[in-house]
Amino acid sequence: MKRHFLLLILTGLSTACFTQDLAYARDVVDRLASKEFKGRGYVGNGDGLAANYIAKEFEKIGLKPFKKSYIQKFTTSVNTHPGAALLTVDSTRLKPGVDFLADPGSPSVFGQFPTLQVKISYILNLPVLRGLFRSAHEKFMVVDPFDRNDYTKEELAKIDDFINFLRFHPNNVAAGSILLSYDKLTWSASTSQYLRPTFTVKVDSTTVPPKYVNVHLDNVFVDKYKSQNVIGYIEGQNADSLVVFVAHYDHLGMMGSETIFPGANDNASGIAMLLNLAKHYSVNKPKYSTAFIAFGGEELGLLGAKYFVEKPLFDLEKIKFLINFDISGTGDEGIQVVNGSVYQEQFDRLSAINKKYSLLSQVKIRGAACNSDHCMFDSKNVPNFFIYTLGGIQAYHDIYDRAETLPLTEFEDYFTLMVEFVDGL
Ligand SMILES: [Zn+2]
C-alpha cells in the first residue's frame, strides 16, 4: 500500500485510490494452494470447494451475480485416481510426484509384473518391435529414455505413435508400460480413461531396465462430473460495454490419496489478481461494467470457458476488452502478452504505460496462441490479451508449484499496470 501512495505522488498515476493489497493476494494463494482444496481438481470435490471459496470472496467484495447465484454449472467426464498410486521397481518404492507419475488417463492396475525392455532402436524397426510383442503378454514394457533432439521428425513420429499404441490400442497385450524419462515430471488431466496403464518414471530413480515392477493404482472414471464457473460483476458508469477479467481456478488435483498438485502459480496467482481487481473496482467505480470470471475445467481442455462462450451470461459482442490471467506469480523477467500483435494498438498502449511508470522489466509481445481460456473468446472474436508472468520459479504442473515458494515478485507493479491499462480503455 505505502509504496503505491508514494508512487502516486512521484509519478502522478491517474487512478485515485489503489486498493491493491499484496497481503490479500498472498492469503488467496496460500489458501487456494493449501491441502484444504486438494489441488482444485476432481478428487474429493477439490474444484467445488475452491469454487465455493471464490463465490464467498465475490460476495464479501460486493460483486453482483448475473443470475441468482455466482455459480454457472457444467458437466464433464474425468478420469481420477482417488485411492492408491503406488509403484515399486525391483525393490525400490518410488515417491509419487517426485520419481513417477501415473498417466492421468490410466485405468486401475494391481500386481507384480516382470518387465520387457524396449530400446528406442526397436521402436524404429517394425519387425523387431513385432517380435517383442510376442513375449509382452502380462509384462510391463519399459521404454528407454530418449532425448528428442537426437531423432529426426520421422523417427519422433514413430516413437510417439508407439507410445500412443501402448496407451490406447486394444492389440497391446502388455499389462502396462513405464516410460523412463530424463525430463522434469509434468502432469496433466484427462477426460477419458485409456486402455492400458502407463507410468512416467524419472530415469535416475531406477536401474535400467528394472527386472520387475509392483504396481497398485486405483482409478475411478466419472462420466458426469459436476464442475462450475464462478461469475460476478460490478456495474460501471457505462453499462453498454463490458470489461472482463478471467482466470481459471482449477488445477490437476490429486494423484492418489496422498499426492497433491497445489497449483500456486497455476493458477491460484491468477485468481489472486482477479480478486484484487474486483476489490479495487468495488471501491473505484469502473468506467465500464466489469465482469470477473473464475473458470473451472481449464486443465481438462478449457472446458469452463468453452461452456461459457456457448452459454454466455451477457452479450459477448458488448465486451470491450478481456484479460485472461493464467500464471501471475513471478514477473522477475516481466510479462508475456499473448494476442499482443493481434491487438497491436492496445499492446502499444500497455507497453507505453509500463515505460512511463517504470513498472515491469519487460512487456513481451506474442501472437495468438490457444494455450488458455482466452482462446475460447478468440473463437468468438472477442478482443483480448492473455498475460502471464516470466522468470522466477519454473515449477509447472508438478508437486513443486507451491505457495511457500511462489514469490509474487512483481505482483503490485503488475496490478498497477492492469488498472492503468483498463482505465484507459
Ligand atoms: Zn493454468
Short mmCIF file of C-alpha atoms and ligand atoms in Angstrom, two decimals:
data_model
loop_
_atom_site.label_atom_id
_atom_site.label_comp_id
_atom_site.label_asym_id
_atom_site.label_seq_id
_atom_site.Cartn_x
_atom_site.Cartn_y
_atom_site.Cartn_z
CA MET A 1 0.00 0.00 0.00
CA LYS A 2 2.54 2.53 1.16
CA ARG A 3 4.63 2.03 -1.89
CA HIS A 4 1.71 2.94 -4.10
CA PHE A 5 0.84 6.12 -2.31
CA LEU A 6 4.45 7.08 -2.83
CA LEU A 7 4.18 6.09 -6.48
CA LEU A 8 1.09 8.23 -6.88
CA ILE A 9 2.91 11.27 -5.60
CA LEU A 10 6.06 10.61 -7.58
CA THR A 11 4.56 9.59 -10.89
CA GLY A 12 1.09 11.07 -10.88
CA LEU A 13 -0.61 7.77 -11.66
CA SER A 14 -4.11 8.56 -12.78
CA THR A 15 -6.11 6.27 -10.54
CA ALA A 16 -7.49 7.90 -7.44
CA CYS A 17 -7.17 5.13 -4.94
CA PHE A 18 -5.35 1.84 -5.38
CA THR A 19 -6.87 -0.88 -3.30
CA GLN A 20 -4.03 -3.15 -4.27
CA ASP A 21 -3.46 -5.45 -1.38
CA LEU A 22 -0.46 -7.77 -1.55
CA ALA A 23 -1.29 -9.34 1.82
CA TYR A 24 -4.71 -10.33 0.48
CA ALA A 25 -3.16 -11.74 -2.71
CA ARG A 26 -0.75 -13.78 -0.60
CA ASP A 27 -3.63 -15.02 1.53
CA VAL A 28 -5.62 -16.10 -1.55
CA VAL A 29 -2.65 -18.01 -2.98
CA ASP A 30 -1.86 -19.66 0.37
CA ARG A 31 -5.46 -20.68 0.82
CA LEU A 32 -6.18 -21.99 -2.68
CA ALA A 33 -2.91 -23.91 -2.84
CA SER A 34 -3.42 -25.43 0.63
CA LYS A 35 -4.38 -29.06 1.33
CA GLU A 36 -7.92 -27.88 2.06
CA PHE A 37 -8.61 -27.57 -1.67
CA LYS A 38 -6.85 -30.81 -2.72
CA GLY A 39 -5.17 -29.28 -5.74
CA ARG A 40 -8.54 -27.97 -7.01
CA GLY A 41 -9.19 -31.00 -9.16
CA TYR A 42 -11.53 -33.94 -9.20
CA VAL A 43 -10.58 -35.94 -6.12
CA GLY A 44 -12.63 -35.09 -3.02
CA ASN A 45 -14.53 -32.28 -4.81
CA GLY A 46 -11.41 -30.07 -4.69
CA ASP A 47 -12.60 -27.87 -7.53
CA GLY A 48 -16.06 -27.47 -6.00
CA LEU A 49 -14.60 -26.39 -2.65
CA ALA A 50 -12.42 -23.83 -4.41
CA ALA A 51 -15.39 -22.51 -6.40
CA ASN A 52 -17.38 -22.03 -3.19
CA TYR A 53 -14.49 -20.16 -1.58
CA ILE A 54 -14.23 -17.82 -4.59
CA ALA A 55 -18.02 -17.26 -4.61
CA LYS A 56 -17.82 -16.27 -0.92
CA GLU A 57 -14.99 -13.83 -1.72
CA PHE A 58 -17.10 -12.35 -4.55
CA GLU A 59 -19.90 -11.84 -2.05
CA LYS A 60 -17.63 -10.22 0.55
CA ILE A 61 -16.24 -7.88 -2.08
CA GLY A 62 -19.77 -6.98 -3.15
CA LEU A 63 -19.89 -8.31 -6.72
CA LYS A 64 -23.33 -8.86 -8.19
CA PRO A 65 -24.31 -12.21 -9.70
CA PHE A 66 -25.76 -12.15 -13.23
CA LYS A 67 -28.39 -14.67 -12.16
CA LYS A 68 -29.42 -15.82 -8.70
CA SER A 69 -26.03 -17.29 -7.97
CA TYR A 70 -22.40 -16.69 -8.94
CA ILE A 71 -22.13 -20.35 -9.94
CA GLN A 72 -22.60 -21.50 -13.53
CA LYS A 73 -22.67 -25.29 -13.62
CA PHE A 74 -21.40 -27.57 -16.36
CA THR A 75 -20.59 -31.27 -16.54
CA THR A 76 -17.64 -33.18 -17.92
CA SER A 77 -16.23 -36.67 -17.89
CA VAL A 78 -12.98 -37.09 -15.99
CA ASN A 79 -10.60 -39.90 -15.09
CA THR A 80 -9.46 -39.75 -11.45
CA HIS A 81 -7.11 -41.59 -9.11
CA PRO A 82 -8.55 -41.15 -5.61
CA GLY A 83 -7.08 -44.29 -3.99
CA ALA A 84 -3.70 -45.99 -4.26
CA ALA A 85 -0.92 -44.71 -6.52
CA LEU A 86 2.00 -46.97 -5.66
CA LEU A 87 4.89 -48.05 -7.82
CA THR A 88 7.88 -50.18 -6.81
CA VAL A 89 10.62 -51.00 -9.30
CA ASP A 90 12.69 -54.02 -8.29
CA SER A 91 12.86 -53.37 -4.55
CA THR A 92 12.73 -49.56 -4.65
CA ARG A 93 9.47 -47.90 -3.63
CA LEU A 94 9.21 -44.77 -5.82
CA LYS A 95 7.89 -41.47 -4.49
CA PRO A 96 4.73 -40.32 -6.28
CA GLY A 97 5.19 -36.94 -7.95
CA VAL A 98 8.92 -36.98 -7.21
CA ASP A 99 10.04 -40.16 -9.00
CA PHE A 100 6.99 -41.08 -11.04
CA LEU A 101 3.62 -40.05 -12.40
CA ALA A 102 0.71 -42.24 -13.38
CA ASP A 103 -0.65 -41.21 -16.73
CA PRO A 104 -3.83 -39.20 -15.98
CA GLY A 105 -5.83 -41.47 -18.28
CA SER A 106 -4.59 -44.70 -16.70
CA PRO A 107 -7.04 -47.42 -15.66
CA SER A 108 -6.54 -49.36 -12.41
CA VAL A 109 -3.78 -51.92 -12.19
CA PHE A 110 -2.62 -54.16 -9.37
CA GLY A 111 0.08 -56.79 -9.05
CA GLN A 112 3.68 -57.75 -9.69
CA PHE A 113 4.85 -57.91 -13.29
CA PRO A 114 8.09 -58.89 -14.99
CA THR A 115 9.39 -56.26 -17.41
CA LEU A 116 10.43 -56.16 -21.02
CA GLN A 117 12.93 -53.53 -22.11
CA VAL A 118 12.03 -51.51 -25.19
CA LYS A 119 15.07 -49.80 -26.71
CA ILE A 120 14.32 -46.86 -28.95
CA SER A 121 16.07 -48.67 -31.79
CA TYR A 122 13.44 -51.44 -31.51
CA ILE A 123 10.65 -48.90 -31.97
CA LEU A 124 12.26 -47.70 -35.18
CA ASN A 125 12.43 -51.23 -36.56
CA LEU A 126 8.97 -52.69 -37.13
CA PRO A 127 9.91 -56.41 -37.44
CA VAL A 128 11.90 -56.22 -34.19
CA LEU A 129 9.00 -54.49 -32.48
CA ARG A 130 6.53 -57.13 -33.67
CA GLY A 131 8.84 -59.83 -32.33
CA LEU A 132 8.97 -58.07 -28.99
CA PHE A 133 5.20 -58.04 -28.61
CA ARG A 134 5.07 -61.80 -28.98
CA SER A 135 6.59 -62.02 -25.50
CA ALA A 136 4.88 -58.98 -23.97
CA HIS A 137 1.85 -60.75 -22.56
CA GLU A 138 1.29 -59.93 -18.85
CA LYS A 139 4.53 -57.95 -18.75
CA PHE A 140 5.28 -54.28 -18.23
CA MET A 141 7.00 -52.69 -21.21
CA VAL A 142 9.79 -50.37 -20.06
CA VAL A 143 10.66 -47.83 -22.75
CA ASP A 144 14.23 -46.48 -22.63
CA PRO A 145 14.64 -42.75 -22.01
CA PHE A 146 15.45 -40.60 -25.02
CA ASP A 147 16.33 -37.04 -25.91
CA ARG A 148 14.01 -35.66 -28.60
CA ASN A 149 16.92 -33.69 -30.07
CA ASP A 150 18.64 -36.93 -31.07
CA TYR A 151 15.94 -38.03 -33.52
CA THR A 152 14.53 -36.87 -36.85
CA LYS A 153 10.95 -35.74 -37.24
CA GLU A 154 10.00 -39.06 -38.84
CA GLU A 155 11.65 -41.03 -36.04
CA LEU A 156 9.91 -38.93 -33.38
CA ALA A 157 6.57 -39.53 -35.10
CA LYS A 158 7.21 -43.30 -34.90
CA ILE A 159 8.17 -43.09 -31.22
CA ASP A 160 5.08 -41.01 -30.39
CA ASP A 161 2.85 -43.40 -32.35
CA PHE A 162 4.28 -46.30 -30.39
CA ILE A 163 3.68 -44.59 -27.04
CA ASN A 164 0.09 -43.91 -28.09
CA PHE A 165 -0.21 -47.55 -29.09
CA LEU A 166 0.87 -48.53 -25.57
CA ARG A 167 -1.82 -46.33 -24.06
CA PHE A 168 -4.73 -46.78 -26.38
CA HIS A 169 -4.52 -49.81 -28.61
CA PRO A 170 -6.55 -52.97 -27.93
CA ASN A 171 -3.83 -55.03 -29.66
CA ASN A 172 -1.35 -54.04 -26.97
CA VAL A 173 -1.09 -57.28 -24.98
CA ALA A 174 1.25 -55.87 -22.32
CA ALA A 175 -0.15 -55.35 -18.81
CA GLY A 176 1.14 -51.79 -18.74
CA SER A 177 4.06 -49.54 -19.57
CA ILE A 178 6.73 -47.47 -17.98
CA LEU A 179 8.23 -44.58 -19.90
CA LEU A 180 11.65 -43.72 -18.50
CA SER A 181 12.39 -40.01 -18.75
CA TYR A 182 15.31 -37.60 -18.44
CA ASP A 183 12.92 -34.67 -18.14
CA LYS A 184 11.19 -32.99 -15.25
CA LEU A 185 7.88 -34.70 -14.45
CA THR A 186 4.91 -32.75 -15.78
CA TRP A 187 1.40 -33.98 -15.04
CA SER A 188 -1.91 -33.21 -16.75
CA ALA A 189 -5.58 -34.22 -16.55
CA SER A 190 -7.73 -36.46 -18.73
CA THR A 191 -11.42 -36.54 -19.64
CA SER A 192 -11.08 -40.14 -20.82
CA GLN A 193 -9.86 -43.44 -19.48
CA TYR A 194 -7.17 -45.11 -21.56
CA LEU A 195 -7.00 -48.84 -22.25
CA ARG A 196 -3.67 -49.59 -20.58
CA PRO A 197 -1.92 -48.12 -17.53
CA THR A 198 1.20 -46.06 -18.21
CA PHE A 199 3.68 -44.53 -15.79
CA THR A 200 6.42 -41.99 -16.41
CA VAL A 201 9.47 -42.67 -14.25
CA LYS A 202 12.49 -40.41 -13.79
CA VAL A 203 15.40 -42.43 -15.08
CA ASP A 204 17.65 -41.59 -12.13
CA SER A 205 15.24 -43.23 -9.67
CA THR A 206 15.67 -46.77 -11.01
CA THR A 207 18.13 -49.20 -12.52
CA VAL A 208 17.69 -49.50 -16.28
CA PRO A 209 15.90 -51.69 -17.02
CA PRO A 210 14.28 -52.84 -13.78
CA LYS A 211 13.54 -56.60 -13.65
CA TYR A 212 10.08 -56.37 -12.22
CA VAL A 213 7.54 -53.83 -11.02
CA ASN A 214 4.93 -53.83 -8.29
CA VAL A 215 2.01 -51.56 -9.02
CA HIS A 216 -1.18 -50.52 -7.31
CA LEU A 217 -3.18 -47.82 -9.00
CA ASP A 218 -6.89 -47.19 -8.41
CA ASN A 219 -8.83 -45.23 -10.97
CA VAL A 220 -12.42 -44.00 -10.92
CA PHE A 221 -13.82 -42.77 -14.18
CA VAL A 222 -16.59 -40.23 -13.61
CA ASP A 223 -18.93 -39.93 -16.53
CA LYS A 224 -20.84 -36.83 -15.44
CA TYR A 225 -18.66 -34.83 -13.08
CA LYS A 226 -20.30 -31.58 -11.95
CA SER A 227 -17.97 -28.62 -12.27
CA GLN A 228 -18.62 -24.90 -12.40
CA ASN A 229 -17.58 -21.37 -13.29
CA VAL A 230 -17.85 -18.53 -10.77
CA ILE A 231 -19.08 -15.25 -12.26
CA GLY A 232 -19.84 -11.81 -10.84
CA TYR A 233 -19.76 -8.18 -11.93
CA ILE A 234 -19.60 -4.55 -10.91
CA GLU A 235 -21.82 -2.05 -12.66
CA GLY A 236 -19.88 0.70 -14.39
CA GLN A 237 -20.73 4.27 -15.36
CA ASN A 238 -21.31 2.90 -18.84
CA ALA A 239 -23.30 -0.32 -18.74
CA ASP A 240 -23.36 -0.79 -22.54
CA SER A 241 -19.83 -2.13 -22.71
CA LEU A 242 -18.04 -4.63 -20.56
CA VAL A 243 -14.50 -5.13 -19.43
CA VAL A 244 -13.96 -8.77 -18.48
CA PHE A 245 -11.26 -10.29 -16.29
CA VAL A 246 -10.90 -14.07 -16.29
CA ALA A 247 -8.67 -16.63 -14.58
CA HIS A 248 -9.06 -20.37 -14.13
CA TYR A 249 -9.23 -21.65 -10.56
CA ASP A 250 -8.98 -25.39 -11.26
CA HIS A 251 -5.74 -27.34 -11.26
CA LEU A 252 -4.78 -31.01 -11.54
CA GLY A 253 -5.99 -32.15 -8.15
CA MET A 254 -4.54 -35.33 -6.67
CA MET A 255 -2.72 -38.40 -7.96
CA GLY A 256 -3.76 -40.99 -5.40
CA SER A 257 -4.88 -40.19 -1.88
CA GLU A 258 -1.53 -38.69 -0.80
CA THR A 259 -0.12 -36.59 -3.62
CA ILE A 260 -1.42 -33.05 -4.21
CA PHE A 261 -0.62 -30.76 -7.12
CA PRO A 262 -1.15 -27.41 -5.37
CA GLY A 263 -1.10 -25.11 -8.43
CA ALA A 264 0.05 -21.95 -6.65
CA ASN A 265 1.35 -20.18 -9.74
CA ASP A 266 -1.05 -22.12 -11.99
CA ASN A 267 -3.42 -20.55 -11.20
CA ALA A 268 -4.09 -19.52 -7.60
CA SER A 269 -1.96 -16.50 -8.55
CA GLY A 270 -4.32 -15.54 -11.38
CA ILE A 271 -7.31 -15.80 -9.04
CA ALA A 272 -5.43 -13.56 -6.59
CA MET A 273 -5.09 -10.98 -9.39
CA LEU A 274 -8.77 -11.38 -10.32
CA LEU A 275 -9.93 -10.90 -6.71
CA ASN A 276 -7.62 -7.95 -6.15
CA LEU A 277 -9.00 -6.23 -9.24
CA ALA A 278 -12.53 -6.97 -8.01
CA LYS A 279 -11.66 -5.33 -4.69
CA HIS A 280 -10.19 -2.33 -6.45
CA TYR A 281 -13.17 -1.73 -8.72
CA SER A 282 -15.65 -2.27 -5.92
CA VAL A 283 -14.15 0.86 -4.31
CA ASN A 284 -13.32 2.75 -7.52
CA LYS A 285 -16.40 2.58 -9.74
CA PRO A 286 -15.18 1.47 -13.18
CA LYS A 287 -15.88 3.33 -16.41
CA TYR A 288 -17.40 0.20 -17.99
CA SER A 289 -19.29 -2.55 -16.27
CA THR A 290 -16.71 -5.09 -15.26
CA ALA A 291 -17.20 -8.86 -15.10
CA PHE A 292 -15.00 -11.29 -13.17
CA ILE A 293 -14.97 -14.94 -14.19
CA ALA A 294 -13.18 -17.76 -12.39
CA PHE A 295 -13.27 -20.67 -14.83
CA GLY A 296 -13.30 -24.36 -13.97
CA GLY A 297 -12.13 -27.21 -16.17
CA GLU A 298 -9.26 -25.34 -17.83
CA GLU A 299 -6.79 -28.14 -17.33
CA LEU A 300 -9.22 -30.60 -18.91
CA GLY A 301 -9.24 -28.60 -22.14
CA LEU A 302 -10.58 -25.06 -21.47
CA LEU A 303 -13.96 -26.63 -20.63
CA GLY A 304 -15.39 -23.89 -18.38
CA ALA A 305 -14.55 -21.17 -20.90
CA LYS A 306 -15.91 -23.30 -23.72
CA TYR A 307 -19.19 -23.73 -21.85
CA PHE A 308 -19.37 -20.02 -21.05
CA VAL A 309 -18.94 -18.82 -24.64
CA GLU A 310 -21.73 -21.21 -25.68
CA LYS A 311 -23.98 -20.11 -22.79
CA PRO A 312 -22.80 -16.56 -22.00
CA LEU A 313 -24.47 -14.58 -19.21
CA PHE A 314 -24.04 -11.35 -21.18
CA ASP A 315 -23.73 -10.41 -24.83
CA LEU A 316 -20.20 -11.30 -25.92
CA GLU A 317 -20.35 -8.54 -28.52
CA LYS A 318 -20.52 -6.00 -25.71
CA ILE A 319 -17.06 -6.95 -24.47
CA LYS A 320 -14.75 -4.01 -24.96
CA PHE A 321 -11.73 -5.96 -23.82
CA LEU A 322 -10.98 -9.17 -21.93
CA ILE A 323 -7.85 -10.09 -20.00
CA ASN A 324 -7.01 -13.65 -19.02
CA PHE A 325 -4.64 -14.15 -16.07
CA ASP A 326 -3.04 -17.56 -16.03
CA ILE A 327 0.25 -17.69 -14.07
CA SER A 328 0.72 -14.35 -12.34
CA GLY A 329 3.07 -15.26 -9.51
CA THR A 330 6.56 -14.15 -10.60
CA GLY A 331 7.45 -11.42 -13.08
CA ASP A 332 11.22 -11.27 -12.49
CA GLU A 333 11.53 -11.08 -16.27
CA GLY A 334 8.32 -9.16 -16.86
CA ILE A 335 5.21 -10.42 -18.63
CA GLN A 336 4.31 -12.07 -21.90
CA VAL A 337 1.25 -10.80 -23.75
CA VAL A 338 -0.47 -13.38 -25.97
CA ASN A 339 -2.51 -11.62 -28.71
CA GLY A 340 -0.21 -8.60 -28.34
CA SER A 341 0.42 -8.49 -32.07
CA VAL A 342 -3.26 -9.21 -32.81
CA TYR A 343 -4.36 -6.11 -30.86
CA GLN A 344 -1.26 -4.07 -31.58
CA GLU A 345 -2.73 -0.69 -30.67
CA GLN A 346 -3.72 -1.88 -27.21
CA PHE A 347 -0.39 -3.60 -26.81
CA ASP A 348 1.47 -0.38 -27.66
CA ARG A 349 -0.59 1.47 -25.08
CA LEU A 350 0.12 -1.19 -22.45
CA SER A 351 3.81 -1.04 -23.24
CA ALA A 352 3.84 2.78 -23.07
CA ILE A 353 2.16 2.76 -19.64
CA ASN A 354 4.74 0.29 -18.40
CA LYS A 355 7.58 2.52 -19.60
CA LYS A 356 6.04 5.71 -18.30
CA TYR A 357 5.71 4.40 -14.74
CA SER A 358 8.76 2.08 -14.82
CA LEU A 359 6.74 -0.92 -13.66
CA LEU A 360 7.90 -4.26 -15.11
CA SER A 361 11.29 -5.08 -16.60
CA GLN A 362 9.68 -6.12 -19.88
CA VAL A 363 6.31 -6.37 -21.62
CA LYS A 364 6.89 -9.01 -24.25
CA ILE A 365 4.73 -9.33 -27.33
CA ARG A 366 3.40 -12.64 -28.65
CA GLY A 367 0.88 -13.58 -31.34
CA ALA A 368 -2.25 -15.70 -30.95
CA ALA A 369 -1.89 -18.99 -29.04
CA CYS A 370 -4.57 -21.40 -27.94
CA ASN A 371 -2.93 -22.14 -24.59
CA SER A 372 -5.51 -20.95 -22.05
CA ASP A 373 -9.15 -19.87 -21.61
CA HIS A 374 -8.91 -16.68 -23.73
CA CYS A 375 -8.71 -18.98 -26.78
CA MET A 376 -12.43 -19.69 -26.49
CA PHE A 377 -13.05 -15.94 -26.73
CA ASP A 378 -10.70 -15.71 -29.74
CA SER A 379 -13.09 -18.07 -31.49
CA LYS A 380 -15.90 -15.54 -30.85
CA ASN A 381 -13.79 -12.55 -31.98
CA VAL A 382 -13.73 -11.00 -28.51
CA PRO A 383 -10.69 -8.69 -28.25
CA ASN A 384 -8.40 -9.99 -25.53
CA PHE A 385 -4.97 -10.46 -24.05
CA PHE A 386 -3.72 -13.49 -22.21
CA ILE A 387 -0.96 -12.34 -19.88
CA TYR A 388 1.47 -14.49 -17.91
CA THR A 389 4.48 -13.59 -15.81
CA LEU A 390 8.03 -14.55 -16.86
CA GLY A 391 11.09 -15.57 -14.85
CA GLY A 392 11.42 -16.84 -11.30
CA ILE A 393 10.44 -20.30 -10.15
CA GLN A 394 9.74 -22.64 -13.04
CA ALA A 395 7.59 -25.27 -11.25
CA TYR A 396 4.71 -26.15 -13.52
CA HIS A 397 2.13 -28.94 -13.39
CA ASP A 398 4.14 -30.65 -10.68
CA ILE A 399 4.12 -31.05 -6.90
CA TYR A 400 6.60 -28.17 -6.56
CA ASP A 401 4.20 -25.43 -7.69
CA ARG A 402 3.59 -24.49 -4.05
CA ALA A 403 2.56 -21.31 -2.26
CA GLU A 404 5.61 -21.44 0.03
CA THR A 405 7.98 -20.92 -2.89
CA LEU A 406 5.88 -18.56 -5.00
CA PRO A 407 7.35 -15.08 -4.58
CA LEU A 408 4.64 -12.81 -6.12
CA THR A 409 7.71 -10.79 -7.06
CA GLU A 410 6.13 -8.16 -9.28
CA PHE A 411 2.52 -8.58 -8.27
CA GLU A 412 2.00 -4.97 -7.20
CA ASP A 413 3.50 -3.42 -10.31
CA TYR A 414 1.65 -5.90 -12.49
CA PHE A 415 -1.61 -4.94 -10.75
CA THR A 416 -0.89 -1.24 -11.24
CA LEU A 417 -0.19 -1.81 -14.93
CA MET A 418 -3.52 -3.63 -15.35
CA VAL A 419 -5.52 -0.88 -13.64
CA GLU A 420 -3.84 1.87 -15.65
CA PHE A 421 -4.39 -0.09 -18.86
CA VAL A 422 -8.06 -0.82 -18.20
CA ASP A 423 -8.84 2.71 -17.02
CA GLY A 424 -7.53 3.98 -20.34
CA LEU A 425 -9.82 1.77 -22.45
ZN ZN B 1 -3.12 -22.56 -16.00
#
